[in-house]
Short mmCIF file of N, CA and C in Angstrom, two decimals:
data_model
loop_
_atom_site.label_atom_id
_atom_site.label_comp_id
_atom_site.label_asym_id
_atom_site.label_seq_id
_atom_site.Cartn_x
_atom_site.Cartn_y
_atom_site.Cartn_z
N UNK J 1 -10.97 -1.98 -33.04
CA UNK J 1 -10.79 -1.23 -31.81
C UNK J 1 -10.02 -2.08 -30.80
N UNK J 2 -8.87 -1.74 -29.91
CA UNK J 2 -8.19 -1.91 -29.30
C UNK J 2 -9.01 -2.36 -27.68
N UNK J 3 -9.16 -3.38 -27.09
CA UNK J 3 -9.43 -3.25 -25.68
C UNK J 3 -8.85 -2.78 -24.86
N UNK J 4 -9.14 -2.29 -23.82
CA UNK J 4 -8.34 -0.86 -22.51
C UNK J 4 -8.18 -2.20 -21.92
N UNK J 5 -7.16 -2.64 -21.11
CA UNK J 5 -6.90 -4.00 -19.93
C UNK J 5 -6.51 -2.97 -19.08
N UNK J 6 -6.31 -3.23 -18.10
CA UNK J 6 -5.10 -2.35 -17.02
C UNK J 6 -5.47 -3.27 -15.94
N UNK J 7 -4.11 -3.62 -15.22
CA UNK J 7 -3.74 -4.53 -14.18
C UNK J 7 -3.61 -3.59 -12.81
N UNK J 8 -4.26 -3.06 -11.90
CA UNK J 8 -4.43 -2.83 -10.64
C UNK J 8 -3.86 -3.56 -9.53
N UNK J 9 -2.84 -3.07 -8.70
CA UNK J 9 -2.23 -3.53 -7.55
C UNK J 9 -2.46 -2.85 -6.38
N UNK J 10 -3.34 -2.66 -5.83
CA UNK J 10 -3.56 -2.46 -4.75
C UNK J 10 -3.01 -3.19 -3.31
N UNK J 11 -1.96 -1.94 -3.19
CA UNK J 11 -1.11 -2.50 -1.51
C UNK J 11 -1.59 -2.44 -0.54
N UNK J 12 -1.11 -3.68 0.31
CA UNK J 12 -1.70 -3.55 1.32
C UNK J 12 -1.48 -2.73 2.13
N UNK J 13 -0.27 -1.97 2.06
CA UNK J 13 0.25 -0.61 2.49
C UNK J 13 -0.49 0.54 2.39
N UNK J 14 -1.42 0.79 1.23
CA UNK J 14 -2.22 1.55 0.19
C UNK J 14 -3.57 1.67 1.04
N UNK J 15 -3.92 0.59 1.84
CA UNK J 15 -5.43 0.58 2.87
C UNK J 15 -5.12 0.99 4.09
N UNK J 16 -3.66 1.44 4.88
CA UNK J 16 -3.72 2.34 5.98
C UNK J 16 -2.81 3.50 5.82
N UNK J 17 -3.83 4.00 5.95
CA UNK J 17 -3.77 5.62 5.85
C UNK J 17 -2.28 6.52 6.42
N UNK J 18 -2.59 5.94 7.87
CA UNK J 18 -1.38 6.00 8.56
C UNK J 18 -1.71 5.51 10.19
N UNK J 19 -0.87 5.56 10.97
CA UNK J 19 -0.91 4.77 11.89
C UNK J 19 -2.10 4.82 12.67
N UNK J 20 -2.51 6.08 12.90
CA UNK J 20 -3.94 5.89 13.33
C UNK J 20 -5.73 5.63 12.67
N UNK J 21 -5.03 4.78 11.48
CA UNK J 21 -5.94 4.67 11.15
C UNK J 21 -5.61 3.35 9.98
N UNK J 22 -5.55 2.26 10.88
CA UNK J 22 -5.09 1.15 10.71
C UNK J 22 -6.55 -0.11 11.01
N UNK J 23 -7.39 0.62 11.38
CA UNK J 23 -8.52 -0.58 11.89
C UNK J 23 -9.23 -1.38 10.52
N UNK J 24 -9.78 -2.45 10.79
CA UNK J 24 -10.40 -3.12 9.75
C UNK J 24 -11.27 -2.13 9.16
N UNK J 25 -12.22 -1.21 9.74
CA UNK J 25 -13.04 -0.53 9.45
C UNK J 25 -12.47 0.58 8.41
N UNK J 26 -11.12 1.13 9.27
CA UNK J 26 -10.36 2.09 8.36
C UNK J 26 -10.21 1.82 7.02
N UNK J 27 -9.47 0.20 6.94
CA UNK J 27 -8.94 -0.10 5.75
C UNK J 27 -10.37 -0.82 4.51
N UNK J 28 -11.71 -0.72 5.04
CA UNK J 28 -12.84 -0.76 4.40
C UNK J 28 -13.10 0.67 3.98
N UNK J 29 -12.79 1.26 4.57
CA UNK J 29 -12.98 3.07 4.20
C UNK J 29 -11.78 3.08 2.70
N UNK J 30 -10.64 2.82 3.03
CA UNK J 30 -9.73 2.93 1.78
C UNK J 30 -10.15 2.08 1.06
N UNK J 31 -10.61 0.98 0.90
CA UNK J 31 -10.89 0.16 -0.07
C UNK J 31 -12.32 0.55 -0.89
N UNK J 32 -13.20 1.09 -0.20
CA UNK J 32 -14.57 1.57 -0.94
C UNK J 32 -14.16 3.04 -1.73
N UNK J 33 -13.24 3.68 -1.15
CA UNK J 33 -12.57 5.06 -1.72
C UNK J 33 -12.11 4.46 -3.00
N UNK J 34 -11.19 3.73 -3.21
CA UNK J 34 -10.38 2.96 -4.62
C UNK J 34 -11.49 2.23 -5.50
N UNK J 35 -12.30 1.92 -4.84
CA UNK J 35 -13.56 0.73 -6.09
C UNK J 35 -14.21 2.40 -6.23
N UNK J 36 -14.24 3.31 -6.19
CA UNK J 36 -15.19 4.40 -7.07
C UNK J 36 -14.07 4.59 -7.91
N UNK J 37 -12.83 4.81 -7.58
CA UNK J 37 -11.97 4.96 -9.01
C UNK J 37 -12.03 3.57 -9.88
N UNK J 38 -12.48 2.60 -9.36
CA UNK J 38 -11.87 1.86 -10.02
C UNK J 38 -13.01 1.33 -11.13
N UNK J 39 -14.43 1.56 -9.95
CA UNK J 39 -15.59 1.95 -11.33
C UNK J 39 -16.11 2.62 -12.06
N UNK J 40 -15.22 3.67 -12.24
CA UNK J 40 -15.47 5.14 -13.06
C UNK J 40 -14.47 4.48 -14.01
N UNK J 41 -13.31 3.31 -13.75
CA UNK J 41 -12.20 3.22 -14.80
C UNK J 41 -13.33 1.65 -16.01
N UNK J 42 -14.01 1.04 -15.21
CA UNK J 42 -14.78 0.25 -15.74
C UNK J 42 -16.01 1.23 -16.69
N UNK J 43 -16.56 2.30 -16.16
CA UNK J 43 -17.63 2.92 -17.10
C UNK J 43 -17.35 3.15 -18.21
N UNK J 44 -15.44 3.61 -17.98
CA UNK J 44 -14.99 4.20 -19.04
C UNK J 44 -13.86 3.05 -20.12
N UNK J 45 -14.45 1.92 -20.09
CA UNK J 45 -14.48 0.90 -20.94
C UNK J 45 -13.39 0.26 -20.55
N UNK J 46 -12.83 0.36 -19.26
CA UNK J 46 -11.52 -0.54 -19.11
C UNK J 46 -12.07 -1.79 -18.65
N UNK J 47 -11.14 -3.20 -19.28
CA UNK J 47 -11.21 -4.44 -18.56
C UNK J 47 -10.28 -4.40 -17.19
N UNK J 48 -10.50 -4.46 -15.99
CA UNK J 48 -9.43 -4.75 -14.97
C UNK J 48 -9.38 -6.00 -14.41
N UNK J 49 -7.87 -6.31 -14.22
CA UNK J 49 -7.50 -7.56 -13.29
C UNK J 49 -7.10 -6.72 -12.11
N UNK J 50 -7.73 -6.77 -10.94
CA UNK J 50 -7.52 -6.81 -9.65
C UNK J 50 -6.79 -7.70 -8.79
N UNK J 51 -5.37 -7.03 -8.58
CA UNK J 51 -4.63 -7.90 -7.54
C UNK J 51 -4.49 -7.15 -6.12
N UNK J 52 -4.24 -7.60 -5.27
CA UNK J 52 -3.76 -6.90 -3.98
C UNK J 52 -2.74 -7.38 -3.11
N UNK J 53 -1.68 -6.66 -2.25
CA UNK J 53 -1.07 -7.25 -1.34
C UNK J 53 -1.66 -7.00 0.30
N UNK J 54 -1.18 -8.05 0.94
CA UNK J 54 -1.69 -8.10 2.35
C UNK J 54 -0.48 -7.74 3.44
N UNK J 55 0.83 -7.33 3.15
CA UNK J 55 2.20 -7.68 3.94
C UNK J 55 1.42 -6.63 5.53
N UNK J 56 0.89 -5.78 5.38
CA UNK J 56 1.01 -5.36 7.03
C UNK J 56 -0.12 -6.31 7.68
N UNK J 57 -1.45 -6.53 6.98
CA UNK J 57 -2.46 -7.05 7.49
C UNK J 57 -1.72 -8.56 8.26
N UNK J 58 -1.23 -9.35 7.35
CA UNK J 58 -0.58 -10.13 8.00
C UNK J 58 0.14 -10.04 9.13
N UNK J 59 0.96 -9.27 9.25
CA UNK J 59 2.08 -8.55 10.59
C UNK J 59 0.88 -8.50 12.11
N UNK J 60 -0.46 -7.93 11.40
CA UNK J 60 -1.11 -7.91 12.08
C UNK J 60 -2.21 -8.60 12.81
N UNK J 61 -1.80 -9.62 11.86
CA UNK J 61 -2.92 -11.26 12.66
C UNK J 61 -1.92 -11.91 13.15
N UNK J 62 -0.32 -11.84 12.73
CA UNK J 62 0.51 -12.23 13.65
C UNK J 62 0.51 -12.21 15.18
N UNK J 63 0.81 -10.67 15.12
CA UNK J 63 0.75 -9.85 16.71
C UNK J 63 -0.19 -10.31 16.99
N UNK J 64 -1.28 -10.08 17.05
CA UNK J 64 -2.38 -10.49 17.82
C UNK J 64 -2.15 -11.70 18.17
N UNK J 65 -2.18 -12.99 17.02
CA UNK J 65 -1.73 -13.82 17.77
C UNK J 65 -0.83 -14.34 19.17
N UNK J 66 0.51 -13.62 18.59
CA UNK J 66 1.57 -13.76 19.88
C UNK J 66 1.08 -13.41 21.02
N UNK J 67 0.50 -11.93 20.95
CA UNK J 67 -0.41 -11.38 22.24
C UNK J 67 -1.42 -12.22 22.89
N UNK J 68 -1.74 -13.19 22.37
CA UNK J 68 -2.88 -13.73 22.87
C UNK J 68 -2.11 -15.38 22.51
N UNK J 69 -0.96 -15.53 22.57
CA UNK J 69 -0.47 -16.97 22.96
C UNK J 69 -0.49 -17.44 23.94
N UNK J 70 -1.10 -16.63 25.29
CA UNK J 70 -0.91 -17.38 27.01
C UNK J 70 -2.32 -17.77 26.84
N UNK J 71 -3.27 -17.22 25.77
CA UNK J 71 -5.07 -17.60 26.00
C UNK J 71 -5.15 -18.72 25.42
N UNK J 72 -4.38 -18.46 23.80
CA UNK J 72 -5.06 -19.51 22.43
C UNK J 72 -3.85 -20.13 21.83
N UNK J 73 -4.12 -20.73 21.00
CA UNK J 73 -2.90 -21.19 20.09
C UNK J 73 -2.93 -19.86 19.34
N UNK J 74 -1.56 -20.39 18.66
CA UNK J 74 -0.94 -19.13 17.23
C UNK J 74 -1.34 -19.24 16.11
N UNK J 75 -1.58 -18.45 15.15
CA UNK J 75 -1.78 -19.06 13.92
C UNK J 75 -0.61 -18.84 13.17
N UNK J 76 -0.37 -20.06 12.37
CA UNK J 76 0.43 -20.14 11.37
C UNK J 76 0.86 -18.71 10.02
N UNK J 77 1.95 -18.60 10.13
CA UNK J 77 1.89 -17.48 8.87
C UNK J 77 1.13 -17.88 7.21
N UNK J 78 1.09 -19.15 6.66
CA UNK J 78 0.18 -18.88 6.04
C UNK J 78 -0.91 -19.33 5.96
N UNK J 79 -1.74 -18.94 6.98
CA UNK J 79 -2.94 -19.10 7.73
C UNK J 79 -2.84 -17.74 7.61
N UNK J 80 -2.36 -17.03 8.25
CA UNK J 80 -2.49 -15.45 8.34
C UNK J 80 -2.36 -14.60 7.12
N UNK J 81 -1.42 -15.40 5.99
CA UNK J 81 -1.76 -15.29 4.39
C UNK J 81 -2.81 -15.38 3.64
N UNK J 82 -3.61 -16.40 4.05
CA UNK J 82 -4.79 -16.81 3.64
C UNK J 82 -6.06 -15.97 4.33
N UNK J 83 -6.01 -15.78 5.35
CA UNK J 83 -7.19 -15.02 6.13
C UNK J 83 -6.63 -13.80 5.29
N UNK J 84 -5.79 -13.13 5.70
CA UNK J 84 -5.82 -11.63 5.06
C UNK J 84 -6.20 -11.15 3.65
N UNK J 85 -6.02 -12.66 2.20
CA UNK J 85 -6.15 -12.44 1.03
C UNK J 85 -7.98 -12.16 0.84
N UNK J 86 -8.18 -13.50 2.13
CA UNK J 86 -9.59 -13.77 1.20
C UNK J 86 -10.14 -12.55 1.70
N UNK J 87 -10.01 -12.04 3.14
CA UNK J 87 -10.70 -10.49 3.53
C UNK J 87 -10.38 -9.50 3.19
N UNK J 88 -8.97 -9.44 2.17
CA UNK J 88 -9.42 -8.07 1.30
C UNK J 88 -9.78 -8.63 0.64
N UNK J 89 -9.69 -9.76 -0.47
CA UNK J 89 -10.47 -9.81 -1.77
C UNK J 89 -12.04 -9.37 -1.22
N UNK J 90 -12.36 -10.03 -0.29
CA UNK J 90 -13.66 -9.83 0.15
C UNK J 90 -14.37 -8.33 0.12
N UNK J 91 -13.58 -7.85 0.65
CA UNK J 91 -13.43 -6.06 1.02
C UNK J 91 -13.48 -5.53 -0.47
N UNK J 92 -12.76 -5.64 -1.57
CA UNK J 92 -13.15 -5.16 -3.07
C UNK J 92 -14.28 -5.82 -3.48
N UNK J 93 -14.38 -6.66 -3.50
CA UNK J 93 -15.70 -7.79 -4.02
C UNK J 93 -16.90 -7.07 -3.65
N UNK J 94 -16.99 -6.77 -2.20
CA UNK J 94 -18.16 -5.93 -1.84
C UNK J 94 -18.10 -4.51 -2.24
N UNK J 95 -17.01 -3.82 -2.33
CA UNK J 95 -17.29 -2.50 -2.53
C UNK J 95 -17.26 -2.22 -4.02
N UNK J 96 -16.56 -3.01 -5.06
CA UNK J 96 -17.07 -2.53 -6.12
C UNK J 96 -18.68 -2.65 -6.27
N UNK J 97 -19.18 -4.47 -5.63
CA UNK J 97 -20.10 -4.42 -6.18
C UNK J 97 -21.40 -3.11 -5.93
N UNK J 98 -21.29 -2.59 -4.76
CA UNK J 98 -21.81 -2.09 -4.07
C UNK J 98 -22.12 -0.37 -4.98
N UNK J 99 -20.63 -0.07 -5.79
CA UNK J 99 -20.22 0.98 -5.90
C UNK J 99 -21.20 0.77 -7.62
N UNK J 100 -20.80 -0.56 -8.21
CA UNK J 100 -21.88 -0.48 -9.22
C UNK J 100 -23.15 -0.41 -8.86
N UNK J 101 -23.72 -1.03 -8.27
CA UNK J 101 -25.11 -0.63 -7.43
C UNK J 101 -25.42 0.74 -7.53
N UNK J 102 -25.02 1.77 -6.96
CA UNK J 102 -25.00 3.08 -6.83
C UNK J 102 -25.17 4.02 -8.05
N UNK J 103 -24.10 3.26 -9.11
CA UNK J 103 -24.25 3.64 -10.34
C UNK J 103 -24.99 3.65 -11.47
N UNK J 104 -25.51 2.18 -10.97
CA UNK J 104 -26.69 1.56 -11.77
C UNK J 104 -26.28 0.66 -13.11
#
């Protein structure tokens, strides 16, 4: 028997909806929406590698930064690479696990 693999890319484009609905909270709403597909694709015997991109989230710890350069320092772009990876990985990490939970 053949193993099912399938490689998952989840964009970071893919977690806002559209412009009004761009908040961290929002893009936890899209991300718990995708881990039920993505653990209905695990029930049904697939192995997945989970990747994701971050390109707006970043844009968006940028801005903030700049906006708030007369208060604080800036952060570095990949500083703002790094914060954005580990908080979506974080963001799937919890919602699959969460979503197996549910399932049992």
């Amino acid at each position: 028997m053949t193993e099912k693999i399938a490689v998952v890319a989840i964009g970071g484009n893919s977690l806002i909806v559209d412009r009004h609905h761009q908040r961290v909270e929002d893009q936890w709403k899209a991300v718990r929406e995708t881990c039920k597909h993505l653990a209905g694709m695990v029930e049904r015997g697939w192995h997945l590698i989970i990747t994701h991109g971050n390109g707006p989230q970043v844009g968006f710890i940028l801005l903030r930064s700049e906006l708030a350069s007369h208060v604080l320092h800036t952060v570095p772009l990949d500083s703002c690479g790094a914060d954005t990876q580990g908080a979506i990985g974080y963001m799937i990490q919890q919602s699959l696990y969460n979503e197996f939970l549910k399932r049992g």
